[in-house]
Amino acid sequence: MKDFASIPTAPRALPLAGHVVPLLRDPLAFLNSLPAHGELVRIRLGPLSVVVICDPELTRRALLDDRVFDKGGPLYDRLREVIGVGVVSCPHQAHRRLRRLSQPAFHQARLPDYARAMTRCVQETTDSWSPGQIIDVPAEMMATSSRIITATLFSDTLPPSAHGRLVDDVTTVVKSLYQRMFLIPPLDRLPTPGNRAHLAARARLHDTVERVIAQRRADGADYGDLLSALVAAHDPEDDRAGMTGAEISDTIVSFILAGIESTAATLSSALDLLARHPGVEQGVHAEVDAVLDGAPATYADLPRLALTERVITETLRLRPPGWFFTRVVTADTHLGGYLLPAGTSVAYSPYLIHHRPDLHHDPETFAPDRWASTHAQPPRHAFLPFAAGARKCIGDSFSMIEATLALATIASRWRLEHMAKHRGRLAAAVTLELRDLRMRVRPRAATPGAAARSTETWP
């Protein structure tokens, strides 16, 4: 068994900054270079040493053992400043209870009601476009996903002014979180414009959420939304125990940040990738014409939107919004032939795993049909957009339904074309997102009864 010091260190570390420069300049290329140096590779974030797990099987082992590989490290230290210790970010000792209390909010029986709100919100977006209009795709998808998350979280109880403020604050917080991960105290507390904007947005976000929760608890009514489910939740192991106000607030803020930003990033990438691959785009158009006949997609349509769902799945593989996560080792343990002492910060990257050519054939190619039932599927641990184990994303089904309904509804009515000077660039922040993507919307005429097809060839 090798000791911690034997873990290879990635090249290009600077004396004080470590690997901060390549992680800020081109983090995706830097991550993809790490497997060449070993299954475990050390990187330095300033003075902090982080062990990156580059092997899919070792990644799976770490995710399944959430007691030893607990949520923590530089990413979650920063996230907890924003979202507290709700079900998404809490340590292992609190997770089982909060998961039990949160799970009813995502019960299968509630999904059709959520889907109705999703359909309505996406239709509002598609109704607002006009032929030939040039849209800022990430901004439009951000607005759409924010309407969906507030509708499913709060029904219609959030005033329009509060909704607009909430979206602005979420945007500010998310944009600054990645950079703050590299700020060493006391730099993160200096009164710089960026720090002031982040702290103010964070405070307003919690204030907005806490006001709505207080009103809802005083009201006592069940609105059929996520907040009602959390307020009414009782621990099956202790029927008298529910979530505290702080736990509800932290969990709601977690859902807001994850639900708005990740879905918007996924949809922006899916629309961009479809425009870049006409064969797949034609297949999606044929499918939605046959299934929807120009109408918005509903929950009942999902079983017949197989290609559209594969497009979302492949987008999550190629450009996973959650691309880099950290954990902290809570007890001395062995991984990949090395001893990891308690307190070691480790990281894993779905992007790295999803782009390994030994796991995914031609991994840089956008090929939704790789997920068709007629093709050999990659190992389960080779696809991690929602993590795995007990800490797997609680809203994975919710997210897939939302993204599939949104993409199908958009494709049913509009075709999006790239603009020569605004074809988008992929940026790695807290989420993997597209920036500067503007597209022209063209109306489509549905072809009733068209057979769904994909002209994209795939071995």
mmCIF file of N, CA, C and O in Angstrom, residues 82-178:
data_model
loop_
_atom_site.group_PDB
_atom_site.id
_atom_site.type_symbol
_atom_site.label_atom_id
_atom_site.label_comp_id
_atom_site.label_asym_id
_atom_site.label_seq_id
_atom_site.Cartn_x
_atom_site.Cartn_y
_atom_site.Cartn_z
ATOM 1 N N VAL A 82 -23.744 29.600 0.768
ATOM 2 C CA VAL A 82 -24.942 30.071 0.072
ATOM 3 C C VAL A 82 -26.162 29.255 0.450
ATOM 4 O O VAL A 82 -27.214 29.802 0.787
ATOM 5 N N ILE A 83 -26.034 27.931 0.400
ATOM 6 C CA ILE A 83 -27.220 27.086 0.548
ATOM 7 C C ILE A 83 -27.315 26.426 1.912
ATOM 8 O O ILE A 83 -28.231 25.632 2.154
ATOM 9 N N GLY A 84 -26.394 26.754 2.823
ATOM 10 C CA GLY A 84 -26.480 26.184 4.159
ATOM 11 C C GLY A 84 -26.269 24.683 4.146
ATOM 12 O O GLY A 84 -25.448 24.169 3.393
ATOM 13 N N VAL A 85 -27.042 23.979 4.973
ATOM 14 C CA VAL A 85 -26.843 22.531 5.110
ATOM 15 C C VAL A 85 -28.149 21.794 4.843
ATOM 16 O O VAL A 85 -28.589 20.952 5.627
ATOM 17 N N GLY A 86 -28.776 22.115 3.718
ATOM 18 C CA GLY A 86 -29.968 21.379 3.296
ATOM 19 C C GLY A 86 -29.590 20.019 2.753
ATOM 20 O O GLY A 86 -28.436 19.585 2.814
ATOM 21 N N VAL A 87 -30.556 19.335 2.160
ATOM 22 C CA VAL A 87 -30.344 17.953 1.728
ATOM 23 C C VAL A 87 -29.253 17.832 0.667
ATOM 24 O O VAL A 87 -28.589 16.798 0.566
ATOM 25 N N VAL A 88 -29.011 18.877 -0.105
ATOM 26 C CA VAL A 88 -27.998 18.814 -1.159
ATOM 27 C C VAL A 88 -26.589 18.877 -0.599
ATOM 28 O O VAL A 88 -25.687 18.182 -1.078
ATOM 29 N N SER A 89 -26.374 19.669 0.425
ATOM 30 C CA SER A 89 -25.010 19.958 0.871
ATOM 31 C C SER A 89 -24.681 19.484 2.275
ATOM 32 O O SER A 89 -23.541 19.605 2.715
ATOM 33 N N CYS A 90 -25.654 18.945 2.997
ATOM 34 C CA CYS A 90 -25.416 18.582 4.391
ATOM 35 C C CYS A 90 -24.415 17.439 4.508
ATOM 36 O O CYS A 90 -24.249 16.638 3.584
ATOM 37 N N PRO A 91 -23.724 17.316 5.639
ATOM 38 C CA PRO A 91 -22.819 16.186 5.856
ATOM 39 C C PRO A 91 -23.596 14.890 6.035
ATOM 40 O O PRO A 91 -24.822 14.895 6.238
ATOM 41 N N HIS A 92 -22.868 13.786 5.972
ATOM 42 C CA HIS A 92 -23.476 12.456 6.005
ATOM 43 C C HIS A 92 -24.390 12.262 7.208
ATOM 44 O O HIS A 92 -25.486 11.692 7.093
ATOM 45 N N GLN A 93 -23.968 12.733 8.366
ATOM 46 C CA GLN A 93 -24.731 12.472 9.589
ATOM 47 C C GLN A 93 -26.139 13.060 9.553
ATOM 48 O O GLN A 93 -27.043 12.572 10.239
ATOM 49 N N ALA A 94 -26.342 14.093 8.753
ATOM 50 C CA ALA A 94 -27.669 14.710 8.664
ATOM 51 C C ALA A 94 -28.438 14.272 7.427
ATOM 52 O O ALA A 94 -29.649 14.510 7.327
ATOM 53 N N HIS A 95 -27.751 13.618 6.483
ATOM 54 C CA HIS A 95 -28.353 13.408 5.167
ATOM 55 C C HIS A 95 -29.516 12.428 5.188
ATOM 56 O O HIS A 95 -30.534 12.657 4.542
ATOM 57 N N ARG A 96 -29.381 11.310 5.872
ATOM 58 C CA ARG A 96 -30.424 10.285 5.817
ATOM 59 C C ARG A 96 -31.768 10.864 6.243
ATOM 60 O O ARG A 96 -32.795 10.636 5.608
ATOM 61 N N ARG A 97 -31.775 11.624 7.338
ATOM 62 C CA ARG A 97 -33.024 12.205 7.824
ATOM 63 C C ARG A 97 -33.584 13.214 6.838
ATOM 64 O O ARG A 97 -34.786 13.171 6.508
ATOM 65 N N LEU A 98 -32.751 14.122 6.346
ATOM 66 C CA LEU A 98 -33.243 15.139 5.420
ATOM 67 C C LEU A 98 -33.690 14.520 4.098
ATOM 68 O O LEU A 98 -34.638 15.000 3.471
ATOM 69 N N ARG A 99 -33.028 13.454 3.679
ATOM 70 C CA ARG A 99 -33.444 12.770 2.444
ATOM 71 C C ARG A 99 -34.823 12.157 2.629
ATOM 72 O O ARG A 99 -35.679 12.254 1.737
ATOM 73 N N ARG A 100 -35.055 11.517 3.769
ATOM 74 C CA ARG A 100 -36.381 10.931 4.033
ATOM 75 C C ARG A 100 -37.460 12.002 4.024
ATOM 76 O O ARG A 100 -38.565 11.789 3.518
ATOM 77 N N LEU A 101 -37.153 13.155 4.601
ATOM 78 C CA LEU A 101 -38.137 14.221 4.666
ATOM 79 C C LEU A 101 -38.380 14.885 3.314
ATOM 80 O O LEU A 101 -39.472 15.375 3.040
ATOM 81 N N SER A 102 -37.351 14.927 2.476
ATOM 82 C CA SER A 102 -37.472 15.586 1.173
ATOM 83 C C SER A 102 -38.043 14.672 0.094
ATOM 84 O O SER A 102 -38.638 15.152 -0.878
ATOM 85 N N GLN A 103 -37.868 13.367 0.233
ATOM 86 C CA GLN A 103 -38.242 12.439 -0.828
ATOM 87 C C GLN A 103 -39.707 12.519 -1.240
ATOM 88 O O GLN A 103 -40.018 12.443 -2.444
ATOM 89 N N PRO A 104 -40.666 12.690 -0.310
ATOM 90 C CA PRO A 104 -42.066 12.771 -0.752
ATOM 91 C C PRO A 104 -42.343 13.909 -1.726
ATOM 92 O O PRO A 104 -43.279 13.829 -2.528
ATOM 93 N N ALA A 105 -41.532 14.971 -1.680
ATOM 94 C CA ALA A 105 -41.733 16.085 -2.611
ATOM 95 C C ALA A 105 -41.471 15.658 -4.051
ATOM 96 O O ALA A 105 -41.966 16.291 -4.992
ATOM 97 N N PHE A 106 -40.720 14.577 -4.235
ATOM 98 C CA PHE A 106 -40.392 14.090 -5.579
ATOM 99 C C PHE A 106 -41.026 12.732 -5.861
ATOM 100 O O PHE A 106 -40.575 12.004 -6.752
ATOM 101 N N HIS A 107 -42.060 12.408 -5.104
ATOM 102 C CA HIS A 107 -42.753 11.133 -5.326
ATOM 103 C C HIS A 107 -43.336 11.104 -6.732
ATOM 104 O O HIS A 107 -43.762 12.124 -7.283
ATOM 105 N N GLN A 108 -43.365 9.914 -7.286
ATOM 106 C CA GLN A 108 -43.869 9.731 -8.653
ATOM 107 C C GLN A 108 -45.263 10.319 -8.837
ATOM 108 O O GLN A 108 -45.582 10.868 -9.906
ATOM 109 N N ALA A 109 -46.086 10.257 -7.812
ATOM 110 C CA ALA A 109 -47.467 10.746 -7.927
ATOM 111 C C ALA A 109 -47.530 12.261 -8.104
ATOM 112 O O ALA A 109 -48.519 12.787 -8.620
ATOM 113 N N ARG A 110 -46.502 12.973 -7.681
ATOM 114 C CA ARG A 110 -46.507 14.432 -7.803
ATOM 115 C C ARG A 110 -45.987 14.908 -9.161
ATOM 116 O O ARG A 110 -46.204 16.065 -9.545
ATOM 117 N N LEU A 111 -45.275 14.051 -9.884
ATOM 118 C CA LEU A 111 -44.622 14.477 -11.122
ATOM 119 C C LEU A 111 -45.599 14.990 -12.190
ATOM 120 O O LEU A 111 -45.288 15.972 -12.874
ATOM 121 N N PRO A 112 -46.781 14.368 -12.385
ATOM 122 C CA PRO A 112 -47.701 14.918 -13.396
ATOM 123 C C PRO A 112 -48.113 16.360 -13.113
ATOM 124 O O PRO A 112 -48.234 17.167 -14.043
ATOM 125 N N ASP A 113 -48.312 16.710 -11.837
ATOM 126 C CA ASP A 113 -48.669 18.094 -11.505
ATOM 127 C C ASP A 113 -47.505 19.032 -11.808
ATOM 128 O O ASP A 113 -47.702 20.134 -12.337
ATOM 129 N N TYR A 114 -46.299 18.609 -11.448
ATOM 130 C CA TYR A 114 -45.133 19.429 -11.772
ATOM 131 C C TYR A 114 -45.001 19.593 -13.287
ATOM 132 O O TYR A 114 -44.679 20.673 -13.780
ATOM 133 N N ALA A 115 -45.255 18.511 -14.010
ATOM 134 C CA ALA A 115 -45.115 18.559 -15.466
ATOM 135 C C ALA A 115 -46.091 19.541 -16.095
ATOM 136 O O ALA A 115 -45.775 20.195 -17.096
ATOM 137 N N ARG A 116 -47.297 19.648 -15.531
ATOM 138 C CA ARG A 116 -48.256 20.622 -16.064
ATOM 139 C C ARG A 116 -47.715 22.042 -15.929
ATOM 140 O O ARG A 116 -47.864 22.867 -16.842
ATOM 141 N N ALA A 117 -47.088 22.327 -14.796
ATOM 142 C CA ALA A 117 -46.485 23.650 -14.616
ATOM 143 C C ALA A 117 -45.322 23.843 -15.591
ATOM 144 O O ALA A 117 -45.137 24.932 -16.146
ATOM 145 N N MET A 118 -44.546 22.791 -15.811
ATOM 146 C CA MET A 118 -43.432 22.866 -16.760
ATOM 147 C C MET A 118 -43.942 23.193 -18.160
ATOM 148 O O MET A 118 -43.414 24.081 -18.843
ATOM 149 N N THR A 119 -44.961 22.478 -18.594
ATOM 150 C CA THR A 119 -45.526 22.691 -19.925
ATOM 151 C C THR A 119 -46.023 24.127 -20.082
ATOM 152 O O THR A 119 -45.763 24.785 -21.102
ATOM 153 N N ARG A 120 -46.719 24.603 -19.079
ATOM 154 C CA ARG A 120 -47.252 25.968 -19.146
ATOM 155 C C ARG A 120 -46.125 26.998 -19.245
ATOM 156 O O ARG A 120 -46.203 27.937 -20.053
ATOM 157 N N CYS A 121 -45.085 26.832 -18.469
ATOM 158 C CA CYS A 121 -43.984 27.803 -18.464
ATOM 159 C C CYS A 121 -43.214 27.790 -19.784
ATOM 160 O O CYS A 121 -42.833 28.852 -20.305
ATOM 161 N N VAL A 122 -42.979 26.602 -20.338
ATOM 162 C CA VAL A 122 -42.263 26.518 -21.616
ATOM 163 C C VAL A 122 -43.123 27.108 -22.729
ATOM 164 O O VAL A 122 -42.621 27.797 -23.632
ATOM 165 N N GLN A 123 -44.432 26.866 -22.678
ATOM 166 C CA GLN A 123 -45.323 27.427 -23.697
ATOM 167 C C GLN A 123 -45.311 28.958 -23.640
ATOM 168 O O GLN A 123 -45.376 29.626 -24.685
ATOM 169 N N GLU A 124 -45.190 29.512 -22.435
ATOM 170 C CA GLU A 124 -45.087 30.968 -22.314
ATOM 171 C C GLU A 124 -43.845 31.476 -23.046
ATOM 172 O O GLU A 124 -43.876 32.532 -23.693
ATOM 173 N N THR A 125 -42.764 30.728 -22.963
ATOM 174 C CA THR A 125 -41.541 31.113 -23.665
ATOM 175 C C THR A 125 -41.728 31.036 -25.172
ATOM 176 O O THR A 125 -41.434 31.987 -25.897
ATOM 177 N N THR A 126 -42.228 29.918 -25.663
ATOM 178 C CA THR A 126 -42.374 29.753 -27.107
ATOM 179 C C THR A 126 -43.413 30.708 -27.684
ATOM 180 O O THR A 126 -43.298 31.132 -28.840
ATOM 181 N N ASP A 127 -44.424 31.065 -26.897
ATOM 182 C CA ASP A 127 -45.425 32.036 -27.350
ATOM 183 C C ASP A 127 -44.845 33.449 -27.463
ATOM 184 O O ASP A 127 -45.364 34.281 -28.223
ATOM 185 N N SER A 128 -43.799 33.712 -26.706
ATOM 186 C CA SER A 128 -43.241 35.071 -26.670
ATOM 187 C C SER A 128 -42.303 35.352 -27.845
ATOM 188 O O SER A 128 -41.955 36.500 -28.092
ATOM 189 N N TRP A 129 -41.871 34.314 -28.573
ATOM 190 C CA TRP A 129 -40.955 34.513 -29.695
ATOM 191 C C TRP A 129 -41.728 34.873 -30.960
ATOM 192 O O TRP A 129 -42.897 34.498 -31.139
ATOM 193 N N SER A 130 -41.061 35.562 -31.856
ATOM 194 C CA SER A 130 -41.664 35.918 -33.135
ATOM 195 C C SER A 130 -40.735 35.481 -34.264
ATOM 196 O O SER A 130 -39.506 35.389 -34.079
ATOM 197 N N PRO A 131 -41.267 35.183 -35.444
ATOM 198 C CA PRO A 131 -40.447 34.700 -36.564
ATOM 199 C C PRO A 131 -39.301 35.656 -36.877
ATOM 200 O O PRO A 131 -39.484 36.869 -37.001
ATOM 201 N N GLY A 132 -38.107 35.090 -36.994
ATOM 202 C CA GLY A 132 -36.922 35.865 -37.321
ATOM 203 C C GLY A 132 -36.266 36.546 -36.144
ATOM 204 O O GLY A 132 -35.196 37.161 -36.287
ATOM 205 N N GLN A 133 -36.871 36.445 -34.969
ATOM 206 C CA GLN A 133 -36.301 37.095 -33.778
ATOM 207 C C GLN A 133 -34.963 36.456 -33.420
ATOM 208 O O GLN A 133 -34.763 35.246 -33.529
ATOM 209 N N ILE A 134 -34.030 37.276 -32.972
ATOM 210 C CA ILE A 134 -32.744 36.779 -32.477
ATOM 211 C C ILE A 134 -32.817 36.748 -30.959
ATOM 212 O O ILE A 134 -33.099 37.771 -30.321
ATOM 213 N N ILE A 135 -32.580 35.582 -30.381
ATOM 214 C CA ILE A 135 -32.706 35.442 -28.932
ATOM 215 C C ILE A 135 -31.349 35.115 -28.314
ATOM 216 O O ILE A 135 -30.491 34.479 -28.930
ATOM 217 N N ASP A 136 -31.167 35.573 -27.100
ATOM 218 C CA ASP A 136 -30.029 35.185 -26.271
ATOM 219 C C ASP A 136 -30.426 33.850 -25.624
ATOM 220 O O ASP A 136 -31.218 33.827 -24.678
ATOM 221 N N VAL A 137 -29.919 32.757 -26.154
ATOM 222 C CA VAL A 137 -30.419 31.438 -25.755
ATOM 223 C C VAL A 137 -30.204 31.166 -24.268
ATOM 224 O O VAL A 137 -31.154 30.767 -23.570
ATOM 225 N N PRO A 138 -28.996 31.345 -23.717
ATOM 226 C CA PRO A 138 -28.842 31.078 -22.274
ATOM 227 C C PRO A 138 -29.773 31.932 -21.416
ATOM 228 O O PRO A 138 -30.326 31.446 -20.423
ATOM 229 N N ALA A 139 -29.968 33.194 -21.794
ATOM 230 C CA ALA A 139 -30.862 34.062 -21.018
ATOM 231 C C ALA A 139 -32.306 33.579 -21.107
ATOM 232 O O ALA A 139 -33.041 33.581 -20.111
ATOM 233 N N GLU A 140 -32.739 33.168 -22.297
ATOM 234 C CA GLU A 140 -34.108 32.670 -22.471
ATOM 235 C C GLU A 140 -34.321 31.377 -21.688
ATOM 236 O O GLU A 140 -35.378 31.179 -21.068
ATOM 237 N N MET A 141 -33.327 30.493 -21.725
ATOM 238 C CA MET A 141 -33.464 29.232 -20.994
ATOM 239 C C MET A 141 -33.399 29.467 -19.488
ATOM 240 O O MET A 141 -34.060 28.775 -18.710
ATOM 241 N N MET A 142 -32.608 30.453 -19.080
ATOM 242 C CA MET A 142 -32.549 30.810 -17.655
ATOM 243 C C MET A 142 -33.910 31.336 -17.198
ATOM 244 O O MET A 142 -34.412 30.956 -16.131
ATOM 245 N N ALA A 143 -34.515 32.184 -18.005
ATOM 246 C CA ALA A 143 -35.824 32.725 -17.650
ATOM 247 C C ALA A 143 -36.868 31.614 -17.600
ATOM 248 O O ALA A 143 -37.727 31.584 -16.707
ATOM 249 N N THR A 144 -36.801 30.690 -18.561
ATOM 250 C CA THR A 144 -37.767 29.586 -18.597
ATOM 251 C C THR A 144 -37.601 28.662 -17.401
ATOM 252 O O THR A 144 -38.578 28.320 -16.723
ATOM 253 N N SER A 145 -36.369 28.242 -17.127
ATOM 254 C CA SER A 145 -36.146 27.316 -16.009
ATOM 255 C C SER A 145 -36.463 27.980 -14.677
ATOM 256 O O SER A 145 -36.932 27.316 -13.741
ATOM 257 N N SER A 146 -36.246 29.296 -14.581
ATOM 258 C CA SER A 146 -36.586 29.982 -13.324
ATOM 259 C C SER A 146 -38.097 30.026 -13.125
ATOM 260 O O SER A 146 -38.587 29.870 -11.999
ATOM 261 N N ARG A 147 -38.849 30.229 -14.215
ATOM 262 C CA ARG A 147 -40.313 30.203 -14.084
ATOM 263 C C ARG A 147 -40.788 28.814 -13.668
ATOM 264 O O ARG A 147 -41.703 28.671 -12.849
ATOM 265 N N ILE A 148 -40.142 27.796 -14.232
ATOM 266 C CA ILE A 148 -40.534 26.424 -13.887
ATOM 267 C C ILE A 148 -40.224 26.126 -12.431
ATOM 268 O O ILE A 148 -41.073 25.585 -11.701
ATOM 269 N N ILE A 149 -39.027 26.477 -11.980
ATOM 270 C CA ILE A 149 -38.661 26.110 -10.607
ATOM 271 C C ILE A 149 -39.486 26.885 -9.601
ATOM 272 O O ILE A 149 -39.895 26.340 -8.571
ATOM 273 N N THR A 150 -39.786 28.155 -9.882
ATOM 274 C CA THR A 150 -40.618 28.901 -8.922
ATOM 275 C C THR A 150 -42.069 28.420 -8.963
ATOM 276 O O THR A 150 -42.740 28.391 -7.930
ATOM 277 N N ALA A 151 -42.554 28.011 -10.143
ATOM 278 C CA ALA A 151 -43.925 27.498 -10.237
ATOM 279 C C ALA A 151 -44.061 26.174 -9.506
ATOM 280 O O ALA A 151 -45.081 25.920 -8.839
ATOM 281 N N THR A 152 -43.056 25.306 -9.624
ATOM 282 C CA THR A 152 -43.137 23.999 -8.966
ATOM 283 C C THR A 152 -42.778 24.078 -7.489
ATOM 284 O O THR A 152 -43.246 23.265 -6.690
ATOM 285 N N LEU A 153 -41.972 25.055 -7.108
ATOM 286 C CA LEU A 153 -41.642 25.247 -5.693
ATOM 287 C C LEU A 153 -42.736 26.000 -4.954
ATOM 288 O O LEU A 153 -43.147 25.611 -3.862
ATOM 289 N N PHE A 154 -43.201 27.095 -5.549
ATOM 290 C CA PHE A 154 -44.069 28.028 -4.838
ATOM 291 C C PHE A 154 -45.451 28.198 -5.456
ATOM 292 O O PHE A 154 -46.198 29.091 -5.037
ATOM 293 N N SER A 155 -45.823 27.387 -6.458
ATOM 294 C CA SER A 155 -47.067 27.598 -7.203
ATOM 295 C C SER A 155 -47.068 29.023 -7.743
ATOM 296 O O SER A 155 -46.101 29.455 -8.342
ATOM 297 N N ASP A 156 -48.128 29.756 -7.492
ATOM 298 C CA ASP A 156 -48.203 31.136 -7.984
ATOM 299 C C ASP A 156 -48.132 32.135 -6.832
ATOM 300 O O ASP A 156 -48.636 33.267 -6.930
ATOM 301 N N THR A 157 -47.496 31.732 -5.730
ATOM 302 C CA THR A 157 -47.494 32.585 -4.547
ATOM 303 C C THR A 157 -46.322 33.565 -4.519
ATOM 304 O O THR A 157 -46.247 34.394 -3.615
ATOM 305 N N LEU A 158 -45.422 33.477 -5.483
ATOM 306 C CA LEU A 158 -44.290 34.399 -5.512
ATOM 307 C C LEU A 158 -44.629 35.580 -6.416
ATOM 308 O O LEU A 158 -44.875 35.411 -7.610
ATOM 309 N N PRO A 159 -44.680 36.802 -5.890
ATOM 310 C CA PRO A 159 -45.016 37.971 -6.718
ATOM 311 C C PRO A 159 -44.007 38.156 -7.847
ATOM 312 O O PRO A 159 -42.831 37.790 -7.702
ATOM 313 N N PRO A 160 -44.442 38.722 -8.981
ATOM 314 C CA PRO A 160 -43.523 38.921 -10.111
ATOM 315 C C PRO A 160 -42.260 39.690 -9.743
ATOM 316 O O PRO A 160 -41.167 39.366 -10.216
ATOM 317 N N SER A 161 -42.380 40.713 -8.902
ATOM 318 C CA SER A 161 -41.199 41.487 -8.516
ATOM 319 C C SER A 161 -40.214 40.632 -7.738
ATOM 320 O O SER A 161 -38.993 40.717 -7.930
ATOM 321 N N ALA A 162 -40.739 39.757 -6.862
ATOM 322 C CA ALA A 162 -39.873 38.873 -6.084
ATOM 323 C C ALA A 162 -39.229 37.831 -6.988
ATOM 324 O O ALA A 162 -38.065 37.460 -6.792
ATOM 325 N N HIS A 163 -39.976 37.364 -7.996
ATOM 326 C CA HIS A 163 -39.421 36.392 -8.940
ATOM 327 C C HIS A 163 -38.244 36.993 -9.697
ATOM 328 O O HIS A 163 -37.187 36.366 -9.836
ATOM 329 N N GLY A 164 -38.405 38.206 -10.204
ATOM 330 C CA GLY A 164 -37.324 38.849 -10.938
ATOM 331 C C GLY A 164 -36.094 39.059 -10.081
ATOM 332 O O GLY A 164 -34.956 38.834 -10.530
ATOM 333 N N ARG A 165 -36.312 39.473 -8.832
ATOM 334 C CA ARG A 165 -35.199 39.683 -7.921
ATOM 335 C C ARG A 165 -34.496 38.362 -7.614
ATOM 336 O O ARG A 165 -33.261 38.294 -7.551
ATOM 337 N N LEU A 166 -35.287 37.298 -7.428
ATOM 338 C CA LEU A 166 -34.714 35.989 -7.136
ATOM 339 C C LEU A 166 -33.818 35.517 -8.277
ATOM 340 O O LEU A 166 -32.705 35.024 -8.046
ATOM 341 N N VAL A 167 -34.273 35.654 -9.511
ATOM 342 C CA VAL A 167 -33.479 35.214 -10.664
ATOM 343 C C VAL A 167 -32.183 36.008 -10.763
ATOM 344 O O VAL A 167 -31.105 35.449 -11.000
ATOM 345 N N ASP A 168 -32.266 37.311 -10.570
ATOM 346 C CA ASP A 168 -31.059 38.142 -10.610
ATOM 347 C C ASP A 168 -30.068 37.720 -9.530
ATOM 348 O O ASP A 168 -28.852 37.647 -9.777
ATOM 349 N N ASP A 169 -30.582 37.429 -8.349
ATOM 350 C CA ASP A 169 -29.694 37.045 -7.248
ATOM 351 C C ASP A 169 -29.066 35.674 -7.488
ATOM 352 O O ASP A 169 -27.883 35.466 -7.190
ATOM 353 N N VAL A 170 -29.845 34.731 -8.010
ATOM 354 C CA VAL A 170 -29.291 33.420 -8.341
ATOM 355 C C VAL A 170 -28.173 33.562 -9.373
ATOM 356 O O VAL A 170 -27.103 32.956 -9.249
ATOM 357 N N THR A 171 -28.408 34.361 -10.402
ATOM 358 C CA THR A 171 -27.405 34.567 -11.440
ATOM 359 C C THR A 171 -26.119 35.141 -10.851
ATOM 360 O O THR A 171 -25.011 34.665 -11.149
ATOM 361 N N THR A 172 -26.245 36.149 -10.002
ATOM 362 C CA THR A 172 -25.070 36.771 -9.379
ATOM 363 C C THR A 172 -24.302 35.775 -8.522
ATOM 364 O O THR A 172 -23.064 35.681 -8.598
ATOM 365 N N VAL A 173 -25.019 35.008 -7.718
ATOM 366 C CA VAL A 173 -24.369 34.053 -6.814
ATOM 367 C C VAL A 173 -23.641 32.972 -7.597
ATOM 368 O O VAL A 173 -22.476 32.651 -7.317
ATOM 369 N N VAL A 174 -24.311 32.388 -8.582
ATOM 370 C CA VAL A 174 -23.714 31.286 -9.333
ATOM 371 C C VAL A 174 -22.483 31.753 -10.109
ATOM 372 O O VAL A 174 -21.467 31.050 -10.163
ATOM 373 N N LYS A 175 -22.557 32.929 -10.703
ATOM 374 C CA LYS A 175 -21.433 33.422 -11.507
ATOM 375 C C LYS A 175 -20.186 33.636 -10.660
ATOM 376 O O LYS A 175 -19.072 33.541 -11.159
ATOM 377 N N SER A 176 -20.356 33.929 -9.378
ATOM 378 C CA SER A 176 -19.197 34.246 -8.547
ATOM 379 C C SER A 176 -18.681 33.074 -7.719
ATOM 380 O O SER A 176 -17.573 33.138 -7.189
ATOM 381 N N LEU A 177 -19.454 31.992 -7.623
ATOM 382 C CA LEU A 177 -19.064 30.895 -6.735
ATOM 383 C C LEU A 177 -17.758 30.224 -7.166
ATOM 384 O O LEU A 177 -16.914 29.893 -6.323
ATOM 385 N N TYR A 178 -17.582 29.979 -8.446
ATOM 386 C CA TYR A 178 -16.393 29.260 -8.902
ATOM 387 C C TYR A 178 -15.130 30.052 -8.596
ATOM 388 O O TYR A 178 -14.144 29.510 -8.092
#
